Every structure is written in structure tokens, then in C-alpha cells.
JSON list of C-alpha atoms in Angstrom, two decimals:
[
{"chain": "A", "resi": 1, "resn": "MET", "atom": "CA", "xyz": [-196.61, -189.59, 66.90]},
{"chain": "A", "resi": 2, "resn": "ARG", "atom": "CA", "xyz": [-193.04, -191.01, 66.93]},
{"chain": "A", "resi": 3, "resn": "THR", "atom": "CA", "xyz": [-191.95, -193.31, 64.63]},
{"chain": "A", "resi": 4, "resn": "ALA", "atom": "CA", "xyz": [-189.79, -196.18, 65.63]},
{"chain": "A", "resi": 5, "resn": "LEU", "atom": "CA", "xyz": [-187.01, -196.36, 63.64]},
{"chain": "A", "resi": 6, "resn": "ALA", "atom": "CA", "xyz": [-187.72, -194.67, 60.23]},
{"chain": "A", "resi": 7, "resn": "LEU", "atom": "CA", "xyz": [-185.32, -195.73, 57.47]},
{"chain": "A", "resi": 8, "resn": "ILE", "atom": "CA", "xyz": [-184.78, -194.97, 54.05]},
{"chain": "A", "resi": 9, "resn": "LEU", "atom": "CA", "xyz": [-181.58, -195.56, 52.35]},
{"chain": "A", "resi": 10, "resn": "PHE", "atom": "CA", "xyz": [-180.53, -194.03, 49.23]},
{"chain": "A", "resi": 11, "resn": "SER", "atom": "CA", "xyz": [-178.00, -195.01, 47.18]},
{"chain": "A", "resi": 12, "resn": "ALA", "atom": "CA", "xyz": [-176.87, -194.31, 43.15]},
{"chain": "A", "resi": 13, "resn": "HIS", "atom": "CA", "xyz": [-178.84, -197.13, 41.74]},
{"chain": "A", "resi": 14, "resn": "ALA", "atom": "CA", "xyz": [-181.92, -196.97, 44.24]},
{"chain": "A", "resi": 15, "resn": "ALA", "atom": "CA", "xyz": [-182.61, -193.48, 43.15]},
{"chain": "A", "resi": 16, "resn": "ALA", "atom": "CA", "xyz": [-181.92, -193.98, 39.68]},
{"chain": "A", "resi": 17, "resn": "ALA", "atom": "CA", "xyz": [-184.56, -197.03, 40.04]},
{"chain": "A", "resi": 18, "resn": "GLN", "atom": "CA", "xyz": [-187.25, -194.70, 41.88]},
{"chain": "A", "resi": 19, "resn": "GLY", "atom": "CA", "xyz": [-186.67, -192.13, 38.80]},
{"chain": "A", "resi": 20, "resn": "THR", "atom": "CA", "xyz": [-185.46, -189.58, 41.66]},
{"chain": "A", "resi": 21, "resn": "GLY", "atom": "CA", "xyz": [-182.24, -187.57, 41.12]},
{"chain": "A", "resi": 22, "resn": "LEU", "atom": "CA", "xyz": [-181.60, -187.93, 45.27]},
{"chain": "A", "resi": 23, "resn": "SER", "atom": "CA", "xyz": [-177.84, -188.31, 45.94]},
{"chain": "A", "resi": 24, "resn": "PHE", "atom": "CA", "xyz": [-175.65, -187.11, 48.85]},
{"chain": "A", "resi": 25, "resn": "SER", "atom": "CA", "xyz": [-172.24, -186.73, 46.65]},
{"chain": "A", "resi": 26, "resn": "GLY", "atom": "CA", "xyz": [-172.86, -182.74, 46.23]},
{"chain": "A", "resi": 27, "resn": "LEU", "atom": "CA", "xyz": [-170.21, -182.42, 49.71]},
{"chain": "A", "resi": 28, "resn": "ASP", "atom": "CA", "xyz": [-167.19, -184.70, 49.01]},
{"chain": "A", "resi": 29, "resn": "ALA", "atom": "CA", "xyz": [-166.50, -182.32, 45.85]},
{"chain": "A", "resi": 30, "resn": "VAL", "atom": "CA", "xyz": [-164.89, -179.81, 47.80]},
{"chain": "A", "resi": 31, "resn": "ARG", "atom": "CA", "xyz": [-162.79, -182.27, 49.62]},
{"chain": "A", "resi": 32, "resn": "GLY", "atom": "CA", "xyz": [-159.11, -180.98, 49.45]},
{"chain": "A", "resi": 33, "resn": "LEU", "atom": "CA", "xyz": [-160.28, -176.89, 48.73]},
{"chain": "A", "resi": 34, "resn": "PRO", "atom": "CA", "xyz": [-159.13, -174.26, 51.14]},
{"chain": "A", "resi": 35, "resn": "VAL", "atom": "CA", "xyz": [-161.43, -173.50, 54.05]},
{"chain": "A", "resi": 36, "resn": "GLU", "atom": "CA", "xyz": [-162.29, -170.07, 55.03]},
{"chain": "A", "resi": 37, "resn": "VAL", "atom": "CA", "xyz": [-164.30, -169.42, 58.20]},
{"chain": "A", "resi": 38, "resn": "ARG", "atom": "CA", "xyz": [-165.44, -165.87, 59.43]},
{"chain": "A", "resi": 39, "resn": "SER", "atom": "CA", "xyz": [-167.34, -165.47, 63.13]},
{"chain": "A", "resi": 40, "resn": "ASP", "atom": "CA", "xyz": [-167.54, -162.78, 65.69]},
{"chain": "A", "resi": 41, "resn": "GLU", "atom": "CA", "xyz": [-165.04, -164.63, 68.21]},
{"chain": "A", "resi": 42, "resn": "LEU", "atom": "CA", "xyz": [-162.53, -166.89, 67.53]},
{"chain": "A", "resi": 43, "resn": "ARG", "atom": "CA", "xyz": [-160.98, -168.88, 70.36]},
{"chain": "A", "resi": 44, "resn": "VAL", "atom": "CA", "xyz": [-157.82, -171.69, 69.89]},
{"chain": "A", "resi": 45, "resn": "ASP", "atom": "CA", "xyz": [-156.82, -173.97, 72.41]},
{"chain": "A", "resi": 46, "resn": "ASN", "atom": "CA", "xyz": [-153.56, -175.74, 71.74]},
{"chain": "A", "resi": 47, "resn": "SER", "atom": "CA", "xyz": [-153.71, -178.07, 74.40]},
{"chain": "A", "resi": 48, "resn": "THR", "atom": "CA", "xyz": [-156.84, -179.51, 73.08]},
{"chain": "A", "resi": 49, "resn": "GLY", "atom": "CA", "xyz": [-156.36, -179.19, 69.31]},
{"chain": "A", "resi": 50, "resn": "GLU", "atom": "CA", "xyz": [-159.38, -177.00, 69.10]},
{"chain": "A", "resi": 51, "resn": "THR", "atom": "CA", "xyz": [-160.54, -174.17, 67.28]},
{"chain": "A", "resi": 52, "resn": "LEU", "atom": "CA", "xyz": [-164.20, -172.59, 68.54]},
{"chain": "A", "resi": 53, "resn": "PHE", "atom": "CA", "xyz": [-165.53, -169.97, 65.85]},
{"chain": "A", "resi": 54, "resn": "SER", "atom": "CA", "xyz": [-168.69, -168.27, 67.76]},
{"chain": "A", "resi": 55, "resn": "GLY", "atom": "CA", "xyz": [-171.14, -165.85, 66.66]},
{"chain": "A", "resi": 56, "resn": "ASN", "atom": "CA", "xyz": [-172.55, -166.00, 63.04]},
{"chain": "A", "resi": 57, "resn": "ALA", "atom": "CA", "xyz": [-170.23, -168.15, 62.19]},
{"chain": "A", "resi": 58, "resn": "VAL", "atom": "CA", "xyz": [-169.74, -169.45, 58.44]},
{"chain": "A", "resi": 59, "resn": "LEU", "atom": "CA", "xyz": [-167.45, -171.77, 57.01]},
{"chain": "A", "resi": 60, "resn": "GLY", "atom": "CA", "xyz": [-166.90, -171.98, 53.60]},
{"chain": "A", "resi": 61, "resn": "GLN", "atom": "CA", "xyz": [-165.00, -174.51, 51.07]},
{"chain": "A", "resi": 62, "resn": "GLY", "atom": "CA", "xyz": [-165.49, -174.53, 47.75]},
{"chain": "A", "resi": 63, "resn": "ASP", "atom": "CA", "xyz": [-169.30, -174.26, 46.43]},
{"chain": "A", "resi": 64, "resn": "MET", "atom": "CA", "xyz": [-170.34, -175.62, 50.61]},
{"chain": "A", "resi": 65, "resn": "ARG", "atom": "CA", "xyz": [-170.93, -173.26, 53.30]},
{"chain": "A", "resi": 66, "resn": "ILE", "atom": "CA", "xyz": [-171.65, -174.28, 56.91]},
{"chain": "A", "resi": 67, "resn": "ALA", "atom": "CA", "xyz": [-173.47, -171.45, 59.12]},
{"chain": "A", "resi": 68, "resn": "ALA", "atom": "CA", "xyz": [-174.39, -172.01, 62.75]},
{"chain": "A", "resi": 69, "resn": "PRO", "atom": "CA", "xyz": [-173.85, -170.09, 65.69]},
{"chain": "A", "resi": 70, "resn": "GLN", "atom": "CA", "xyz": [-170.75, -172.19, 66.64]},
{"chain": "A", "resi": 71, "resn": "ILE", "atom": "CA", "xyz": [-168.37, -173.91, 64.72]},
{"chain": "A", "resi": 72, "resn": "ARG", "atom": "CA", "xyz": [-165.86, -176.15, 66.46]},
{"chain": "A", "resi": 73, "resn": "ILE", "atom": "CA", "xyz": [-162.69, -177.36, 64.56]},
{"chain": "A", "resi": 74, "resn": "ILE", "atom": "CA", "xyz": [-160.69, -180.11, 65.98]},
{"chain": "A", "resi": 75, "resn": "TYR", "atom": "CA", "xyz": [-157.23, -181.01, 64.73]},
{"chain": "A", "resi": 76, "resn": "ALA", "atom": "CA", "xyz": [-155.72, -184.21, 64.84]},
{"chain": "A", "resi": 77, "resn": "THR", "atom": "CA", "xyz": [-153.06, -184.71, 67.03]},
{"chain": "A", "resi": 78, "resn": "GLU", "atom": "CA", "xyz": [-151.13, -186.71, 64.53]},
{"chain": "A", "resi": 79, "resn": "ASN", "atom": "CA", "xyz": [-150.64, -186.26, 60.30]},
{"chain": "A", "resi": 80, "resn": "GLY", "atom": "CA", "xyz": [-149.66, -182.89, 60.31]},
{"chain": "A", "resi": 81, "resn": "GLY", "atom": "CA", "xyz": [-152.46, -181.33, 62.20]},
{"chain": "A", "resi": 82, "resn": "ARG", "atom": "CA", "xyz": [-154.98, -181.75, 59.76]},
{"chain": "A", "resi": 83, "resn": "ILE", "atom": "CA", "xyz": [-158.74, -181.14, 60.54]},
{"chain": "A", "resi": 84, "resn": "GLU", "atom": "CA", "xyz": [-160.07, -184.65, 62.02]},
{"chain": "A", "resi": 85, "resn": "ARG", "atom": "CA", "xyz": [-163.70, -183.01, 62.92]},
{"chain": "A", "resi": 86, "resn": "LEU", "atom": "CA", "xyz": [-166.31, -180.50, 62.47]},
{"chain": "A", "resi": 87, "resn": "GLU", "atom": "CA", "xyz": [-168.69, -179.88, 64.93]},
{"chain": "A", "resi": 88, "resn": "ALA", "atom": "CA", "xyz": [-171.73, -177.12, 63.90]},
{"chain": "A", "resi": 89, "resn": "SER", "atom": "CA", "xyz": [-174.09, -176.11, 66.78]},
{"chain": "A", "resi": 90, "resn": "GLY", "atom": "CA", "xyz": [-177.07, -174.26, 67.81]},
{"chain": "A", "resi": 91, "resn": "GLY", "atom": "CA", "xyz": [-179.28, -174.57, 64.52]},
{"chain": "A", "resi": 92, "resn": "VAL", "atom": "CA", "xyz": [-176.90, -175.18, 61.49]},
{"chain": "A", "resi": 93, "resn": "THR", "atom": "CA", "xyz": [-177.75, -174.80, 57.91]},
{"chain": "A", "resi": 94, "resn": "LEU", "atom": "CA", "xyz": [-175.68, -176.53, 55.33]},
{"chain": "A", "resi": 95, "resn": "VAL", "atom": "CA", "xyz": [-175.85, -175.46, 51.51]},
{"chain": "A", "resi": 96, "resn": "THR", "atom": "CA", "xyz": [-174.18, -176.95, 48.34]},
{"chain": "A", "resi": 97, "resn": "ALA", "atom": "CA", "xyz": [-174.78, -176.34, 44.41]},
{"chain": "A", "resi": 98, "resn": "GLU", "atom": "CA", "xyz": [-176.88, -179.47, 44.82]},
{"chain": "A", "resi": 99, "resn": "GLU", "atom": "CA", "xyz": [-178.64, -179.81, 48.55]},
{"chain": "A", "resi": 100, "resn": "ALA", "atom": "CA", "xyz": [-180.04, -177.61, 51.59]},
{"chain": "A", "resi": 101, "resn": "ALA", "atom": "CA", "xyz": [-179.89, -178.69, 54.83]},
{"chain": "A", "resi": 102, "resn": "GLU", "atom": "CA", "xyz": [-180.80, -177.62, 58.40]},
{"chain": "A", "resi": 103, "resn": "ALA", "atom": "CA", "xyz": [-180.30, -179.29, 61.62]},
{"chain": "A", "resi": 104, "resn": "GLN", "atom": "CA", "xyz": [-179.97, -178.24, 65.15]},
{"chain": "A", "resi": 105, "resn": "SER", "atom": "CA", "xyz": [-176.21, -179.41, 64.76]},
{"chain": "A", "resi": 106, "resn": "ALA", "atom": "CA", "xyz": [-173.87, -181.29, 62.75]},
{"chain": "A", "resi": 107, "resn": "VAL", "atom": "CA", "xyz": [-170.80, -183.68, 62.42]},
{"chain": "A", "resi": 108, "resn": "TYR", "atom": "CA", "xyz": [-168.56, -183.84, 59.42]},
{"chain": "A", "resi": 109, "resn": "GLU", "atom": "CA", "xyz": [-165.67, -186.89, 60.25]},
{"chain": "A", "resi": 110, "resn": "VAL", "atom": "CA", "xyz": [-163.20, -185.53, 57.85]},
{"chain": "A", "resi": 111, "resn": "ALA", "atom": "CA", "xyz": [-161.08, -188.84, 57.43]},
{"chain": "A", "resi": 112, "resn": "ALA", "atom": "CA", "xyz": [-164.24, -191.29, 57.30]},
{"chain": "A", "resi": 113, "resn": "GLY", "atom": "CA", "xyz": [-166.13, -188.82, 54.89]},
{"chain": "A", "resi": 114, "resn": "THR", "atom": "CA", "xyz": [-169.24, -188.91, 56.81]},
{"chain": "A", "resi": 115, "resn": "VAL", "atom": "CA", "xyz": [-171.59, -186.09, 57.94]},
{"chain": "A", "resi": 116, "resn": "THR", "atom": "CA", "xyz": [-174.43, -186.50, 60.81]},
{"chain": "A", "resi": 117, "resn": "MET", "atom": "CA", "xyz": [-177.15, -184.34, 61.32]},
{"chain": "A", "resi": 118, "resn": "ARG", "atom": "CA", "xyz": [-179.48, -184.27, 64.31]},
{"chain": "A", "resi": 119, "resn": "GLY", "atom": "CA", "xyz": [-182.93, -182.54, 65.57]},
{"chain": "A", "resi": 120, "resn": "ASP", "atom": "CA", "xyz": [-185.04, -181.59, 63.22]},
{"chain": "A", "resi": 121, "resn": "VAL", "atom": "CA", "xyz": [-183.48, -182.43, 60.41]},
{"chain": "A", "resi": 122, "resn": "ILE", "atom": "CA", "xyz": [-185.04, -180.99, 56.39]},
{"chain": "A", "resi": 123, "resn": "LEU", "atom": "CA", "xyz": [-182.77, -182.19, 53.54]},
{"chain": "A", "resi": 124, "resn": "THR", "atom": "CA", "xyz": [-183.52, -180.61, 50.31]},
{"chain": "A", "resi": 125, "resn": "GLN", "atom": "CA", "xyz": [-182.24, -181.55, 46.88]},
{"chain": "A", "resi": 126, "resn": "GLY", "atom": "CA", "xyz": [-184.12, -180.04, 44.02]},
{"chain": "A", "resi": 127, "resn": "GLN", "atom": "CA", "xyz": [-188.07, -180.47, 44.56]},
{"chain": "A", "resi": 128, "resn": "ASN", "atom": "CA", "xyz": [-187.07, -183.48, 46.70]},
{"chain": "A", "resi": 129, "resn": "VAL", "atom": "CA", "xyz": [-187.39, -182.84, 50.17]},
{"chain": "A", "resi": 130, "resn": "LEU", "atom": "CA", "xyz": [-186.69, -185.46, 53.31]},
{"chain": "A", "resi": 131, "resn": "SER", "atom": "CA", "xyz": [-187.18, -184.96, 57.43]},
{"chain": "A", "resi": 132, "resn": "GLY", "atom": "CA", "xyz": [-186.58, -186.27, 60.13]},
{"chain": "A", "resi": 133, "resn": "ASP", "atom": "CA", "xyz": [-184.50, -186.83, 63.66]},
{"chain": "A", "resi": 134, "resn": "THR", "atom": "CA", "xyz": [-181.05, -187.87, 62.36]},
{"chain": "A", "resi": 135, "resn": "LEU", "atom": "CA", "xyz": [-179.24, -187.89, 59.32]},
{"chain": "A", "resi": 136, "resn": "ASN", "atom": "CA", "xyz": [-176.39, -189.78, 58.18]},
{"chain": "A", "resi": 137, "resn": "VAL", "atom": "CA", "xyz": [-174.26, -189.31, 55.25]},
{"chain": "A", "resi": 138, "resn": "ASN", "atom": "CA", "xyz": [-171.44, -191.14, 53.53]},
{"chain": "A", "resi": 139, "resn": "LEU", "atom": "CA", "xyz": [-170.38, -188.60, 51.13]},
{"chain": "A", "resi": 140, "resn": "ARG", "atom": "CA", "xyz": [-167.59, -190.96, 49.48]},
{"chain": "A", "resi": 141, "resn": "SER", "atom": "CA", "xyz": [-170.57, -193.79, 48.47]},
{"chain": "A", "resi": 142, "resn": "GLY", "atom": "CA", "xyz": [-173.11, -191.14, 48.16]},
{"chain": "A", "resi": 143, "resn": "GLN", "atom": "CA", "xyz": [-175.22, -193.02, 50.98]},
{"chain": "A", "resi": 144, "resn": "GLY", "atom": "CA", "xyz": [-177.51, -191.81, 53.45]},
{"chain": "A", "resi": 145, "resn": "ARG", "atom": "CA", "xyz": [-180.12, -192.73, 55.96]},
{"chain": "A", "resi": 146, "resn": "MET", "atom": "CA", "xyz": [-182.73, -190.79, 57.91]},
{"chain": "A", "resi": 147, "resn": "ASP", "atom": "CA", "xyz": [-184.14, -191.80, 61.01]},
{"chain": "A", "resi": 148, "resn": "GLY", "atom": "CA", "xyz": [-186.97, -190.94, 63.40]},
{"chain": "A", "resi": 149, "resn": "ASN", "atom": "CA", "xyz": [-190.14, -189.40, 62.49]},
{"chain": "A", "resi": 150, "resn": "VAL", "atom": "CA", "xyz": [-188.87, -189.48, 58.61]},
{"chain": "A", "resi": 151, "resn": "ARG", "atom": "CA", "xyz": [-191.16, -187.82, 56.19]},
{"chain": "A", "resi": 152, "resn": "THR", "atom": "CA", "xyz": [-190.43, -187.70, 51.95]},
{"chain": "A", "resi": 153, "resn": "ILE", "atom": "CA", "xyz": [-191.57, -185.87, 49.45]},
{"chain": "A", "resi": 154, "resn": "ILE", "atom": "CA", "xyz": [-190.17, -186.90, 46.03]},
{"chain": "A", "resi": 155, "resn": "GLN", "atom": "CA", "xyz": [-191.24, -185.30, 42.91]},
{"chain": "A", "resi": 156, "resn": "THR", "atom": "CA", "xyz": [-191.83, -187.71, 39.97]},
{"chain": "A", "resi": 157, "resn": "ASN", "atom": "CA", "xyz": [-191.13, -186.35, 36.33]},
{"chain": "A", "resi": 158, "resn": "PRO", "atom": "CA", "xyz": [-194.36, -187.03, 33.78]}
]
């Protein structure tokens, strides 16, 4: 049965009020560190500013790892060609020191500091687990929203 726009909004204040350790700030700590990508194949299209890593693609930055069959990096046409957006597809696993998430696809908008994961999303933070259809996270504010078929398991401390 499908839930019509189920919503969970976690902020640092709300998480503390509930006595949980949920936050979404683990990824923001890696900004500014170099990015390393490994894959079976690399395709570069200078006309579009896109790079496609396919086949066992693993992107690493600091303690963050993203693994997917395909990882596309889109570079800005201005600002010195900085990374504008990362798109991972085909079944994505994202791991940091504090969180792990799985989904069918993920998009990281670098300038906005947002991550959107879609399709059978599972987010694990310690012993807490959230699942749903779509996860939107603002890395700078530490706020996240899970939509569609949301299920949450929050471990309480005695």
C-alpha cells in the first residue's frame, strides 16, 4: 500500500528533542577534498562537459564512498570547470563514517549542497534505519526529508 506524501523532517534540533542521533551532516565534511574515481571504463565528452565512469565505478572523497554501475560527473562551463553535479545510477551505495545509504539513483548538486536519492532508498545511521521512495538531504543545514512509503526504525537509549 502506498503512502501519500509521507514526510519526515529531521533537523539537529528535532533529532535532539527526540533523543536520537539522526543528522545528515556527515557528507558535508568532505567538501574541498580531492575526488578519486575508479571504474572499468571512462568516457569524456568535452562538448557537454560530462565524464562518464561505468562498470564498477567507485568515487571516493575523504571518508565518503559512492559505488554504482555508472557515475556521471557534470562540470560547470564557468567557474574554472568545477564539478557541478554528480549522478550515480543502476543501484547506488553511499557510505560515510557515520551513514550508509542505498538507492536506485543519486544526484549530488555540489553548489547547492544537496543530495537526492530515488528508488527503494534505505538510510542507516548507527542503529537507526529509514526507508522510502525518495530522500532529499541538505548537507549544509543537516536537514533531510524522506517521501513515499516511509518506514522508520529509531533505537531509543535506555
